[in-house]
Structures are given as C-alpha cells and as structure tokens.
mmCIF file of C-alpha atoms and ligand atoms in Angstrom:
data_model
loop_
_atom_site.group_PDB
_atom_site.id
_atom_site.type_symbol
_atom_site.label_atom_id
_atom_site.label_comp_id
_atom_site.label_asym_id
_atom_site.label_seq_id
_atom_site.Cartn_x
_atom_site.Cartn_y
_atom_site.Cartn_z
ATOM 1 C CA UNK K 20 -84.757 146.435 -117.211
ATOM 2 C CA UNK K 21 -84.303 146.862 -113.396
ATOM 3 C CA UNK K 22 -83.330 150.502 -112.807
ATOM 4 C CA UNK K 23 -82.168 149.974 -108.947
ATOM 5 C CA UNK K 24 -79.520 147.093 -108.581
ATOM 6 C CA UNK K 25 -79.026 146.004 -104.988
ATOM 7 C CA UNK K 26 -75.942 143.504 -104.069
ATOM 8 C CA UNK K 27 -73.591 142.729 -100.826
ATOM 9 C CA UNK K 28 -71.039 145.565 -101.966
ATOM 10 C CA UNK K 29 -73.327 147.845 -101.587
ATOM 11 C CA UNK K 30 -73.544 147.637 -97.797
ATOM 12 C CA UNK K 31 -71.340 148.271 -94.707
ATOM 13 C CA UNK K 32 -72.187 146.475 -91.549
ATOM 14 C CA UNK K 33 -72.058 148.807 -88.234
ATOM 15 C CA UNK K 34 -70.813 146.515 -84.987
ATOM 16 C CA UNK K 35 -70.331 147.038 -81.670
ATOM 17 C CA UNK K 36 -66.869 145.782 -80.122
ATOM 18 C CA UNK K 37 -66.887 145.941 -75.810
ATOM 19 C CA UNK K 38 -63.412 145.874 -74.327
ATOM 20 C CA UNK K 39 -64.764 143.984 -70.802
ATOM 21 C CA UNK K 40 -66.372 141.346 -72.826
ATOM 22 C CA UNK K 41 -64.977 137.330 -73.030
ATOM 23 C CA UNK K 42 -68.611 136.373 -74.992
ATOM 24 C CA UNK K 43 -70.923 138.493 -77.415
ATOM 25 C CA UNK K 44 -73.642 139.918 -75.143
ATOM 26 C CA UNK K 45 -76.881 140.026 -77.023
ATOM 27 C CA UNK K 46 -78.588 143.617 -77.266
ATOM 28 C CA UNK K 47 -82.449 143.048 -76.371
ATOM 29 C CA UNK K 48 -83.772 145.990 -78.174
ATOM 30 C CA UNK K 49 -82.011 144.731 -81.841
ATOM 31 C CA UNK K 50 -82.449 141.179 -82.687
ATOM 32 C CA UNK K 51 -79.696 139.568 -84.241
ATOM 33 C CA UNK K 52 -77.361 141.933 -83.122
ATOM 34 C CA UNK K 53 -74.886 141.795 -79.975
ATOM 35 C CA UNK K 54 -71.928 143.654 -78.342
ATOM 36 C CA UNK K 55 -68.767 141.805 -79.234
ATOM 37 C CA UNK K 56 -65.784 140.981 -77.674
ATOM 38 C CA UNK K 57 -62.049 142.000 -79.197
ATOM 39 C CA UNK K 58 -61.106 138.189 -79.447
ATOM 40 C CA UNK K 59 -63.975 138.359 -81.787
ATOM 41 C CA UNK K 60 -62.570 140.939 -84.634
ATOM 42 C CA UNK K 61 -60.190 138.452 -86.498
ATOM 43 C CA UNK K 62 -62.739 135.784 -87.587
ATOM 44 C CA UNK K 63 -65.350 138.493 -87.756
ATOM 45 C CA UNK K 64 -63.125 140.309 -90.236
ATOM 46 C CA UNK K 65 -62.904 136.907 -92.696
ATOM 47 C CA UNK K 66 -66.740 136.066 -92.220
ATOM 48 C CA UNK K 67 -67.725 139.417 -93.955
ATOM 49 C CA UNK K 68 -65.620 139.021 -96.437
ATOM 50 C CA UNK K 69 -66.639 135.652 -97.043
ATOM 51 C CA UNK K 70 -70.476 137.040 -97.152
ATOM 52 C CA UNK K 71 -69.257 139.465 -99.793
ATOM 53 C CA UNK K 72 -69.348 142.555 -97.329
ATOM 54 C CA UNK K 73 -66.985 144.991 -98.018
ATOM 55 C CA UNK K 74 -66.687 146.870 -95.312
ATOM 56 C CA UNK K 75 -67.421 147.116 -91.394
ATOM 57 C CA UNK K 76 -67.894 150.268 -89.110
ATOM 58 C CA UNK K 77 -66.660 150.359 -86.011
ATOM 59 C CA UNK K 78 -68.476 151.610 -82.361
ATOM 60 C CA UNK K 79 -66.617 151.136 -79.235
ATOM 61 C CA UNK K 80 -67.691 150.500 -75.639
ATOM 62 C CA UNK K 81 -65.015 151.047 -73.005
ATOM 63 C CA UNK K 82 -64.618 149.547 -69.896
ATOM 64 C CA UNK K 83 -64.916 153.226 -68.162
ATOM 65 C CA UNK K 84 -66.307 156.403 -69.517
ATOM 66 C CA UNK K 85 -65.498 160.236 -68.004
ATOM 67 C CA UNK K 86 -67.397 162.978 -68.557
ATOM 68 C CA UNK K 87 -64.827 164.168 -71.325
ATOM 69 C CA UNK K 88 -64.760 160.894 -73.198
ATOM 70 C CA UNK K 89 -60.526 160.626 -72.627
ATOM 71 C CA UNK K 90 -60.914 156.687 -72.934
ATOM 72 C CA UNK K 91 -61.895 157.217 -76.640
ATOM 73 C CA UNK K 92 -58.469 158.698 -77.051
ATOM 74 C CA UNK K 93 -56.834 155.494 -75.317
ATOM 75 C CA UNK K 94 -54.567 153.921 -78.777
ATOM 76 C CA UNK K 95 -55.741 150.285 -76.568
ATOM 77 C CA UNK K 96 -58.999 151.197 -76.601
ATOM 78 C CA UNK K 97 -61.523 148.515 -78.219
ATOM 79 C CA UNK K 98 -61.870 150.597 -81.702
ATOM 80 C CA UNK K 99 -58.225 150.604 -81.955
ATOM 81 C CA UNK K 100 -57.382 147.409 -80.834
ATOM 82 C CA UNK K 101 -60.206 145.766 -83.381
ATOM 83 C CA UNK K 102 -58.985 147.826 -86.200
ATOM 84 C CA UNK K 103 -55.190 146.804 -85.767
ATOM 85 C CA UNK K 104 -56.993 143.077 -85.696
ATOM 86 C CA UNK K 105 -58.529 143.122 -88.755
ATOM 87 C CA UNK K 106 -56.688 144.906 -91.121
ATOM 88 C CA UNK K 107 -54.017 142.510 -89.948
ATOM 89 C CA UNK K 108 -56.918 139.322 -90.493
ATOM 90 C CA UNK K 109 -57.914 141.116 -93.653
ATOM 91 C CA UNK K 110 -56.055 144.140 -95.245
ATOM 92 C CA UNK K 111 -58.616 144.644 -98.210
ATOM 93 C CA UNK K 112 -61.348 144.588 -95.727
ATOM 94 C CA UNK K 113 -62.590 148.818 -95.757
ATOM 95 C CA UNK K 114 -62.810 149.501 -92.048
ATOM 96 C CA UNK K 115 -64.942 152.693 -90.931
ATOM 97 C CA UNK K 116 -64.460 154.183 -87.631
ATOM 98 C CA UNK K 117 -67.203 156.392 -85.894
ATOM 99 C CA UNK K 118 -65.736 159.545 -84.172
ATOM 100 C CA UNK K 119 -67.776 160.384 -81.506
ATOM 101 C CA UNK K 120 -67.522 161.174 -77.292
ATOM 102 C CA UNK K 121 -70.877 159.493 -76.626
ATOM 103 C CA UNK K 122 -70.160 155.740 -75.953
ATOM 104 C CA UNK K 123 -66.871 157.520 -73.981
ATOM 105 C CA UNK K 124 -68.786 160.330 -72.016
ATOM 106 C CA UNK K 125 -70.514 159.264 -68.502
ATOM 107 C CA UNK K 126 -73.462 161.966 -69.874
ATOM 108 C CA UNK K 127 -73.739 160.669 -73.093
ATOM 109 C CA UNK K 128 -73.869 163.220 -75.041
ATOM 110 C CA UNK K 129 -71.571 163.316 -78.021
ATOM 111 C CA UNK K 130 -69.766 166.552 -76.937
ATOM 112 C CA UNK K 131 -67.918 167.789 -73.558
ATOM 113 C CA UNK K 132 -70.164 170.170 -71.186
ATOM 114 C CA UNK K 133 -69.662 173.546 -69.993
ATOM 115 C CA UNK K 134 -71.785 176.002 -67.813
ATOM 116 C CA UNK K 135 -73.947 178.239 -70.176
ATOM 117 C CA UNK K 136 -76.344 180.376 -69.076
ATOM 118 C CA UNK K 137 -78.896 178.236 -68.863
ATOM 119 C CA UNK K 138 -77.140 175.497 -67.545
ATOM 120 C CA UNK K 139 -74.792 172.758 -68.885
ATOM 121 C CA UNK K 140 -74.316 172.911 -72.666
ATOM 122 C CA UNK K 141 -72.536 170.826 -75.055
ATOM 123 C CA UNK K 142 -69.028 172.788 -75.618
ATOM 124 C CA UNK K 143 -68.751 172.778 -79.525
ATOM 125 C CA UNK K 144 -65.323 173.733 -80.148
ATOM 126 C CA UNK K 145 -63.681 171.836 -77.142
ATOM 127 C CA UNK K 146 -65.380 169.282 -78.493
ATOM 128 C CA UNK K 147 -63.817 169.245 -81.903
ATOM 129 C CA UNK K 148 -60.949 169.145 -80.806
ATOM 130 C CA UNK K 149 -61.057 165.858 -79.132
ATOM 131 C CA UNK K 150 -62.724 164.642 -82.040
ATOM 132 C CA UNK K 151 -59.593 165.063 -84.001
ATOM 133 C CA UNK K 152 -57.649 163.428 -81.383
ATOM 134 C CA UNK K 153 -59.761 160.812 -81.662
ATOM 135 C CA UNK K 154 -59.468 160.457 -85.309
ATOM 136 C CA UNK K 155 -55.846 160.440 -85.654
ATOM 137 C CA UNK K 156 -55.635 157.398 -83.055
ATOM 138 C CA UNK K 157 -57.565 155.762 -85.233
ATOM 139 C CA UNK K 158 -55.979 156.391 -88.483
ATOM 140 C CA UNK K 159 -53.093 155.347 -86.639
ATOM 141 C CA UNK K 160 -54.276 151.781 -85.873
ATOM 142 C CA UNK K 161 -54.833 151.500 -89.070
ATOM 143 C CA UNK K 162 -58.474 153.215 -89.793
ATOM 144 C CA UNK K 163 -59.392 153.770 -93.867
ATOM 145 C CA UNK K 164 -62.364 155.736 -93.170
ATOM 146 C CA UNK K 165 -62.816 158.106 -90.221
ATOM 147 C CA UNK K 166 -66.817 158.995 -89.670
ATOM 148 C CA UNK K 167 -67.506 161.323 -87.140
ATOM 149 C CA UNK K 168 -71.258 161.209 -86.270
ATOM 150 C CA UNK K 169 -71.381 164.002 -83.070
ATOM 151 C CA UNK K 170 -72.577 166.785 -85.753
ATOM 152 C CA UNK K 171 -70.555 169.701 -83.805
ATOM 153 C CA UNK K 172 -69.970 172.714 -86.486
ATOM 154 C CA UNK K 173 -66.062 172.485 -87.872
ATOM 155 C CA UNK K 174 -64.862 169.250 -86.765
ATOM 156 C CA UNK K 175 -64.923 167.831 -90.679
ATOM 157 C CA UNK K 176 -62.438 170.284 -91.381
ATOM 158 C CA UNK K 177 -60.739 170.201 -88.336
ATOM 159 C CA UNK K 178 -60.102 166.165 -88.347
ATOM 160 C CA UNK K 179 -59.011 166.383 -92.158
ATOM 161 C CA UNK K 180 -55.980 168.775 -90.968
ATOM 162 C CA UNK K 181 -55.217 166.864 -87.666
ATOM 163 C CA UNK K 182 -55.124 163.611 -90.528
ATOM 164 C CA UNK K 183 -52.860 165.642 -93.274
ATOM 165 C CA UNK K 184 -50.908 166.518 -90.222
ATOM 166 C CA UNK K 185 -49.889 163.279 -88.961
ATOM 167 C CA UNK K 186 -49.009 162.235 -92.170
ATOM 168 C CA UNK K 187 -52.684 160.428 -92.588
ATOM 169 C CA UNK K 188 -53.183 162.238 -96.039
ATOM 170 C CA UNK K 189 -55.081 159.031 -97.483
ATOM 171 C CA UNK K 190 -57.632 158.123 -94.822
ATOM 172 C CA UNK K 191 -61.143 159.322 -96.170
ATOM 173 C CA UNK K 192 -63.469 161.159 -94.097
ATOM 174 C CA UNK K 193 -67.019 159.977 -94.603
ATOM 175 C CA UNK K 194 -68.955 162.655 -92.738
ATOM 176 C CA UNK K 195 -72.549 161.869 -91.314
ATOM 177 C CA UNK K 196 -73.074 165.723 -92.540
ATOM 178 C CA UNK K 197 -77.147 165.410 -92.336
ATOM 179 C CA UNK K 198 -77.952 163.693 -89.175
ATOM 180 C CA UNK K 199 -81.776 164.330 -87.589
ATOM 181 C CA UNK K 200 -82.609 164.427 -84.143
ATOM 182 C CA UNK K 201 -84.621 161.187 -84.424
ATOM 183 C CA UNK K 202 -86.399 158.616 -82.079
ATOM 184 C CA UNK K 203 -85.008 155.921 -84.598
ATOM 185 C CA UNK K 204 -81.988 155.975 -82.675
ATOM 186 C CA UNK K 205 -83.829 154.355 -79.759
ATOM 187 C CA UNK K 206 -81.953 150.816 -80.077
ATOM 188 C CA UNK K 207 -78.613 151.916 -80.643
ATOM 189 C CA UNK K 208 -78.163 153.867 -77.532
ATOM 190 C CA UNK K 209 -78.935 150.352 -75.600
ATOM 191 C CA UNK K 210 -76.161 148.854 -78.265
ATOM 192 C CA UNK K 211 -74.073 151.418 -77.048
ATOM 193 C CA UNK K 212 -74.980 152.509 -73.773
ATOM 194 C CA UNK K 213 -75.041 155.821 -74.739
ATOM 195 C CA UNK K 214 -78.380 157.244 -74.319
ATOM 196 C CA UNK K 215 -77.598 161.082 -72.563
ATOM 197 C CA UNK K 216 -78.232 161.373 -68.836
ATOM 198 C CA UNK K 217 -79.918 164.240 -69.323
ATOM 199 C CA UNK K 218 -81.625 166.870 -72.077
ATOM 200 C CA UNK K 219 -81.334 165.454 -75.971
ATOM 201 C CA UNK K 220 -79.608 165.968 -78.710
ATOM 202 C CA UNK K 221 -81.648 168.634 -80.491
ATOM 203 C CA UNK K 222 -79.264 171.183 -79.904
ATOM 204 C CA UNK K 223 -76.667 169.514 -82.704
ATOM 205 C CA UNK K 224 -78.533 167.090 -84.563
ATOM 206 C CA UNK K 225 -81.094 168.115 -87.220
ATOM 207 C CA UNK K 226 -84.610 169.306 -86.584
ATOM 208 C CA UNK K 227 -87.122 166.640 -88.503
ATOM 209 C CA UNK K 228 -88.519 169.147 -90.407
ATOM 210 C CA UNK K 229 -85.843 170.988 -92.350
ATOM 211 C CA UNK K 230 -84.538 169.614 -96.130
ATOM 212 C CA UNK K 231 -83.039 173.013 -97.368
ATOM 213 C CA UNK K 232 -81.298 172.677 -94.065
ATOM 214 C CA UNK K 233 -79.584 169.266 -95.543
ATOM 215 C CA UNK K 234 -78.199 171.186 -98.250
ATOM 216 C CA UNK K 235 -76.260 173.440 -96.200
ATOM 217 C CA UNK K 236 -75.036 170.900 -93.799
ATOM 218 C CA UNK K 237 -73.680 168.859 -96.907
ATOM 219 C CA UNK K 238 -72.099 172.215 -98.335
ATOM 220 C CA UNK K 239 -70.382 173.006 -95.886
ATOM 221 C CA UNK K 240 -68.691 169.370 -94.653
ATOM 222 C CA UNK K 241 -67.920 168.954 -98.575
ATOM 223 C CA UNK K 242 -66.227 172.530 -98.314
ATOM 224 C CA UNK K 243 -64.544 171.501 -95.410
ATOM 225 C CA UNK K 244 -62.981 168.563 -96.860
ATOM 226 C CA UNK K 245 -65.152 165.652 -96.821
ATOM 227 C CA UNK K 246 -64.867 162.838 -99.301
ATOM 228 C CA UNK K 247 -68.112 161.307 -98.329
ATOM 229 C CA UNK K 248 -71.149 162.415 -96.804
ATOM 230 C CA UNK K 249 -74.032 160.429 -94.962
ATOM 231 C CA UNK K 250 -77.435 160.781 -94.281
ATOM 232 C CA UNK K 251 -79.339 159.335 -91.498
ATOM 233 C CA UNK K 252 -81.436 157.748 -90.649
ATOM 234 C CA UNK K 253 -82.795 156.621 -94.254
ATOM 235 C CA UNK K 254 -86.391 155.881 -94.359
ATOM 236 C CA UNK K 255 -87.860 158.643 -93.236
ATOM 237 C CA UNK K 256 -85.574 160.901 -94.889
ATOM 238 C CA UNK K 257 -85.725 159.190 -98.422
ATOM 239 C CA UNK K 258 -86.736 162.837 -99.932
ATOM 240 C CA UNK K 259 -83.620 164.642 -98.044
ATOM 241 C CA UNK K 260 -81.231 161.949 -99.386
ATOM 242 C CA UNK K 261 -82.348 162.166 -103.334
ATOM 243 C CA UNK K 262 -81.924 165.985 -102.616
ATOM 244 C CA UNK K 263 -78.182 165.594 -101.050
ATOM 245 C CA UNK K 264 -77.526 163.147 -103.993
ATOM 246 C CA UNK K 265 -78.279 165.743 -106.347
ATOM 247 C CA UNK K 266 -77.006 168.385 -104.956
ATOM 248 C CA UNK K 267 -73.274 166.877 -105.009
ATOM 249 C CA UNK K 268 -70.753 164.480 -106.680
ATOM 250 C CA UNK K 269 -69.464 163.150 -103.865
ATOM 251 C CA UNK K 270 -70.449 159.482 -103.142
ATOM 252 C CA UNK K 271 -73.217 159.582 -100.526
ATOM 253 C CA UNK K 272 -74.207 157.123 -97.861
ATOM 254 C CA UNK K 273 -77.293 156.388 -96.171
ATOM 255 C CA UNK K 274 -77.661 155.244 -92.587
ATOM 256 C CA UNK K 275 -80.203 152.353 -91.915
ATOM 257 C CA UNK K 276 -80.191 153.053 -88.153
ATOM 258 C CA UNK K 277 -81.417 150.947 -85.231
ATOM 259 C CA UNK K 278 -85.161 151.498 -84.987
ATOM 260 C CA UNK K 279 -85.673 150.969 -88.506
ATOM 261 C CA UNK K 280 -84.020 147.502 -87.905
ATOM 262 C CA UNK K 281 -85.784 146.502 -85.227
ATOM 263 C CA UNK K 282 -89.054 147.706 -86.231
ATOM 264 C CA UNK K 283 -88.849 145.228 -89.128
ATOM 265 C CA UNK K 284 -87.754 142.745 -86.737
ATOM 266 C CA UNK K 285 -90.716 143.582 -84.183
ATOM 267 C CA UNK K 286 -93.674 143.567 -86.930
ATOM 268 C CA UNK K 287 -91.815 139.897 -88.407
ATOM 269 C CA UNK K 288 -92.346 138.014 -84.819
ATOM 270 C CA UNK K 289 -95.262 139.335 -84.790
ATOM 271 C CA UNK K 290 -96.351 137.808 -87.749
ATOM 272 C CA UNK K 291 -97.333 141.089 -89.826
ATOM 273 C CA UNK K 292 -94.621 141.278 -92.102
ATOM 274 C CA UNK K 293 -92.172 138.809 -94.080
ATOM 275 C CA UNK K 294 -88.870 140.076 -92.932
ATOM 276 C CA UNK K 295 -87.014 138.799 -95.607
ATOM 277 C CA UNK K 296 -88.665 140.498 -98.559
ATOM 278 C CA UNK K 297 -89.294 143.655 -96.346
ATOM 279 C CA UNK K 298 -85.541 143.671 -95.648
ATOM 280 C CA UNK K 299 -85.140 144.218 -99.693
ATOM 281 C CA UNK K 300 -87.188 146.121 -100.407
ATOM 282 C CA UNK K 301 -86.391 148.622 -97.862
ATOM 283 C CA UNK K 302 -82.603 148.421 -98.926
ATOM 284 C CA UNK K 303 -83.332 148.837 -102.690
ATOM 285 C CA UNK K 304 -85.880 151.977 -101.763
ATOM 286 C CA UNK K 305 -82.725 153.388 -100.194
ATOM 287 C CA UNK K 306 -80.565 152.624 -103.139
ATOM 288 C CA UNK K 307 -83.199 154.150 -105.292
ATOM 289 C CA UNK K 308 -83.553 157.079 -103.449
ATOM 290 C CA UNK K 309 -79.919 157.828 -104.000
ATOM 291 C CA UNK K 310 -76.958 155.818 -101.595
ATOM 292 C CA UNK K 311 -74.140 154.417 -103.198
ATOM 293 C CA UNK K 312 -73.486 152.656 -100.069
ATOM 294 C CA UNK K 313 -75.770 151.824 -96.863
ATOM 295 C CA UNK K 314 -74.783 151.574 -93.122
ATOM 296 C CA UNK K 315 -77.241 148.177 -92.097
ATOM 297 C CA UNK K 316 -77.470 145.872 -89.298
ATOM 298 C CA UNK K 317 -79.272 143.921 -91.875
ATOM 299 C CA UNK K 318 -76.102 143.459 -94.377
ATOM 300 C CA UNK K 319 -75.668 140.164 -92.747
ATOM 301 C CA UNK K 320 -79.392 138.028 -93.797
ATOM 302 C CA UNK K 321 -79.049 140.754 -96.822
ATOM 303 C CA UNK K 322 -76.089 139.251 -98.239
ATOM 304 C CA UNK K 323 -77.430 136.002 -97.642
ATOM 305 C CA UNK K 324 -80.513 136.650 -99.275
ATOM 306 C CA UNK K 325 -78.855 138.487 -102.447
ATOM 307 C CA UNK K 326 -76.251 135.407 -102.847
ATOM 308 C CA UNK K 327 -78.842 132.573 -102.951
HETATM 309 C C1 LIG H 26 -73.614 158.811 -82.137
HETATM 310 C C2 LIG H 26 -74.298 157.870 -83.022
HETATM 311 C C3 LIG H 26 -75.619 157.470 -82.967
HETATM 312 C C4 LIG H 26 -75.824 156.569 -84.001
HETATM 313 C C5 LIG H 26 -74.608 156.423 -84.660
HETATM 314 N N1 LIG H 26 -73.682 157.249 -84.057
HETATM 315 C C6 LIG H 26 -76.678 157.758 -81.985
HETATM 316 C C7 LIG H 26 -77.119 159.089 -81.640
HETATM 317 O O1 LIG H 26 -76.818 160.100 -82.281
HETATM 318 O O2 LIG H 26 -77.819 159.133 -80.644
HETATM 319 C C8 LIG H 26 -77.123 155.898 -84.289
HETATM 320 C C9 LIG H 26 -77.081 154.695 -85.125
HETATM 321 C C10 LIG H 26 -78.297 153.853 -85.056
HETATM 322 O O3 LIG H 26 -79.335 154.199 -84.472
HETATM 323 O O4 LIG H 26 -78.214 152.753 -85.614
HETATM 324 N N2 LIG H 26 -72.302 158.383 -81.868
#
C-alpha cells in the first residue's frame, strides 16, 4: 500500500574531484564526505554502480582560479579529465556536470564582475557566455548531463544552442531553474572552496520567501530548452517543489544540499537523532513531495540501507 517508493536509482551522488590532490582530503564541515583525487574516478565510477547508483555529479576544484574562472574552460581540467575516466571505467554510468564559475573564480561568485554603479556586480550576460563554453568542454569529454547551477538569466538557452552547435544535440540539460539564496549551502562552499570574497549571492539566487517566483523560474528554463529542472535545496522548500512538479511534465530533481547533510550528521554524534532512519525518511519526504530523482551526499549509506 506504500504510496512513496524510495530505492538506489532514485539518487545521484554529487562529488568533489581536486586536480592537486594524490589522497582524498576529508572536508570537516560534511562527514563522510572528502575532496577526491583524479586517480580516484575509475574505481569510484564501478563502486557506484556496484551500490546500485546510477549516476554521479561532478564539481571541480582547480589547482588555480582567476577572477574570470578561465581554468573551468581548461578540456584537462579535473571535471573533464574525471568524466573522460569514467565513462571510459563505466559507459552506462549517467554522469552530471555542474556549470558554474564559482569553484574557478578567485571571488567566488558564480559569475564574472564588472564596475556598476554601486560597485562590482556580477556581469550576467558575460557570464553566460562562459557558461556555455564551459558546457561544451564538457559535453566534449564525454558529459550526458550538463547542470548549470550559477542561476544567471538566459544561460539555459544559451548552453542548449552552444550544445546543438557543436554537434552535442543529445546531452540533456538538467537546469537547477529554482535555486534559493540559502544558508544550507554553508558546507559545500568549504567542499568547494568557493564561498564569495565578498557580498552574497542574493542578487541571482532566489529570495526565501517567493513560491510563485518558482513557477516563473521553471517556465522560463523549460521554454528555454531544458529537459530537466531542479530545485534546491529540498527540505525547506518541500512546498515549492510539489508546486514545480505540478506545474510541469518535465522530470524534476531535488537538491539535498550540504547543510541538510551535515545537520543530520551533527544532531547523530550528538546522540539526538538515529541517522540512519532520519536519512530515510528525509529522502522519501523528498520523493513524496515530488523528485523523480535527488542530488544526496547521503546516496552512499542510502543505498546501503535500501539494499539490506
Ligand atoms: C554553485 C553551487 C552551490 C551548490 C551547488 N552548486 C553553492 C552555492 O550556490 O553557493 C550547493 C550544493 C550544496 O550545498 O550541497 N556552483
């Protein structure tokens, strides 16, 4: 009679690959979780498959960052070089790449600056067009599913016609289209060293407290050629994802995102909650709510868990 079925297929584990790295480097703020070396991708690649995970996506830290993000365009850059290694390792293995200057830019934001009037501002359409750069060198390693996370206005469109016009007609575009500003994102900007120098990320990400908002966003990345959209983070959005579920056909995707990790993790040591059965139920809420798939750095004990 259960309603909400929950199994390993359903999730997609997010890792981070470092190109100056001989040993996985352990990320304090997300238990469990490390930065990876390239060497690594191969057998990575097989265990998730093994597990029952069908897919992986992909975050890059380079071994120098600019303030226009250029080394995420370098075809030897860590996403590129672990993509090549695993769909070699594992061609039915789905491998996701996020699109984004963040973990490339010495600022950290996920767009290039320019002088506005009130000082330095993220350059929106500059920006999109490295973004499609950016894609295309990944399709070309051998990417099946570009996700751009920076949330700049056009770049869903503009990455789908760089893709058609490299002859990369068949790589999907799973587009984080509703993305909050959120403090849940704490964690992952140690993971990827990406937390901006200065300012936040208000100015493109969503405010907290808009759900019609969430609508549009979707509309318009589905208009401009999306084949997936995302929303993010989960928990606190459950309400915004059942709308964006209902308000397409497109499959949709729900990012369990850093802080809601660790905060499981945190309140487990601590002895106030049983990790295990928290770590369910929080991934079948999100199911219920709406995903088809979820983004987790818990797919791993998940998986586990759901095979035993
Ligand atoms: C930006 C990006 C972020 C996450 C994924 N892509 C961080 C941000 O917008 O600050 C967050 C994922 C997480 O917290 O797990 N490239």
């Amino acid at each position: 009679m259960r309603e909400t079925t929950l199994t390993p297929g359903d999730l997609i584990y997010p890792m981070f690959f470092h190109a100056g790295l001989d040993a996985p480097r352990p990320i304090g703020s997300m238990p469990g979780v490390s930065q990876l070396p390239v060497g690594q991708a191969r057998a990575w690649a097989k265990d998730l498959l093994a597990r029952g995970i069908p897919g992986v996506i992909l975050f890059g830290l380079p071994e120098k960052k600019d303030a226009c993000g250029t080394t995420g365009l370098d075809p030897d850059g860590p996403v590129p070089r672990v993509v090549r290694e695993m769909k070699d390792a594992v061609p039915e293995l789905l491998v996701m790449t996020d699109v984004c200057v963040d973990e490339y830019t010495e600022h950290g934001h996920c767009g290039v600056l320019k002088d506005g009037p009130r000082g330095k501002e993220v350059d929106n359409d500059a920006t999109v067009e490295i973004l499609a750069k950016m894609a295309v060198v990944h399709a070309r390693a051998g990417a099946d599913i570009i996700a751009p996370s920076d949330m700049m206005d056009g770049r869903v469109g503009a990455i789908r016609r760089a893709l058609d016009g490299e002859g990369f007609a068949d790589v999907s575009v799973l587009s984080y289209a509703v993305k909050y500003a959120s403090a849940f994102y704490g964690p992952f900007r140690d993971a990827a060293d990406c937390a901006p120098k200065f300012g936040d990320r208000a100015g493109y990400q969503m405010d907290p407290g808009n759900a019609r908002e969430a609508l549009r966003e979707a509309a318009l990345d589905e208009e401009e050629g999306a084949d997936m959209l995302m929303v993010k983070p989960a928990l606190p959005y459950l309400d915004v994802l059942r709308d964006v579920r209902k308000g397409t056909t497109l499959p949709v995707a729900a990012y369990n995102v850093s802080g809601e990790y660790s905060m499981l993790h945190a309140a487990a040591e601590r002895g106030m909650i049983d990790l295990d059965r928290a770590t369910l139920e929080v991934l079948t809420s999100i199911r219920r709510a709406g995903a088809d798939f979820i983004l987790t750095y818990h797919a791993l004990r998940a998986a586990e868990l759901l095979q035993s």
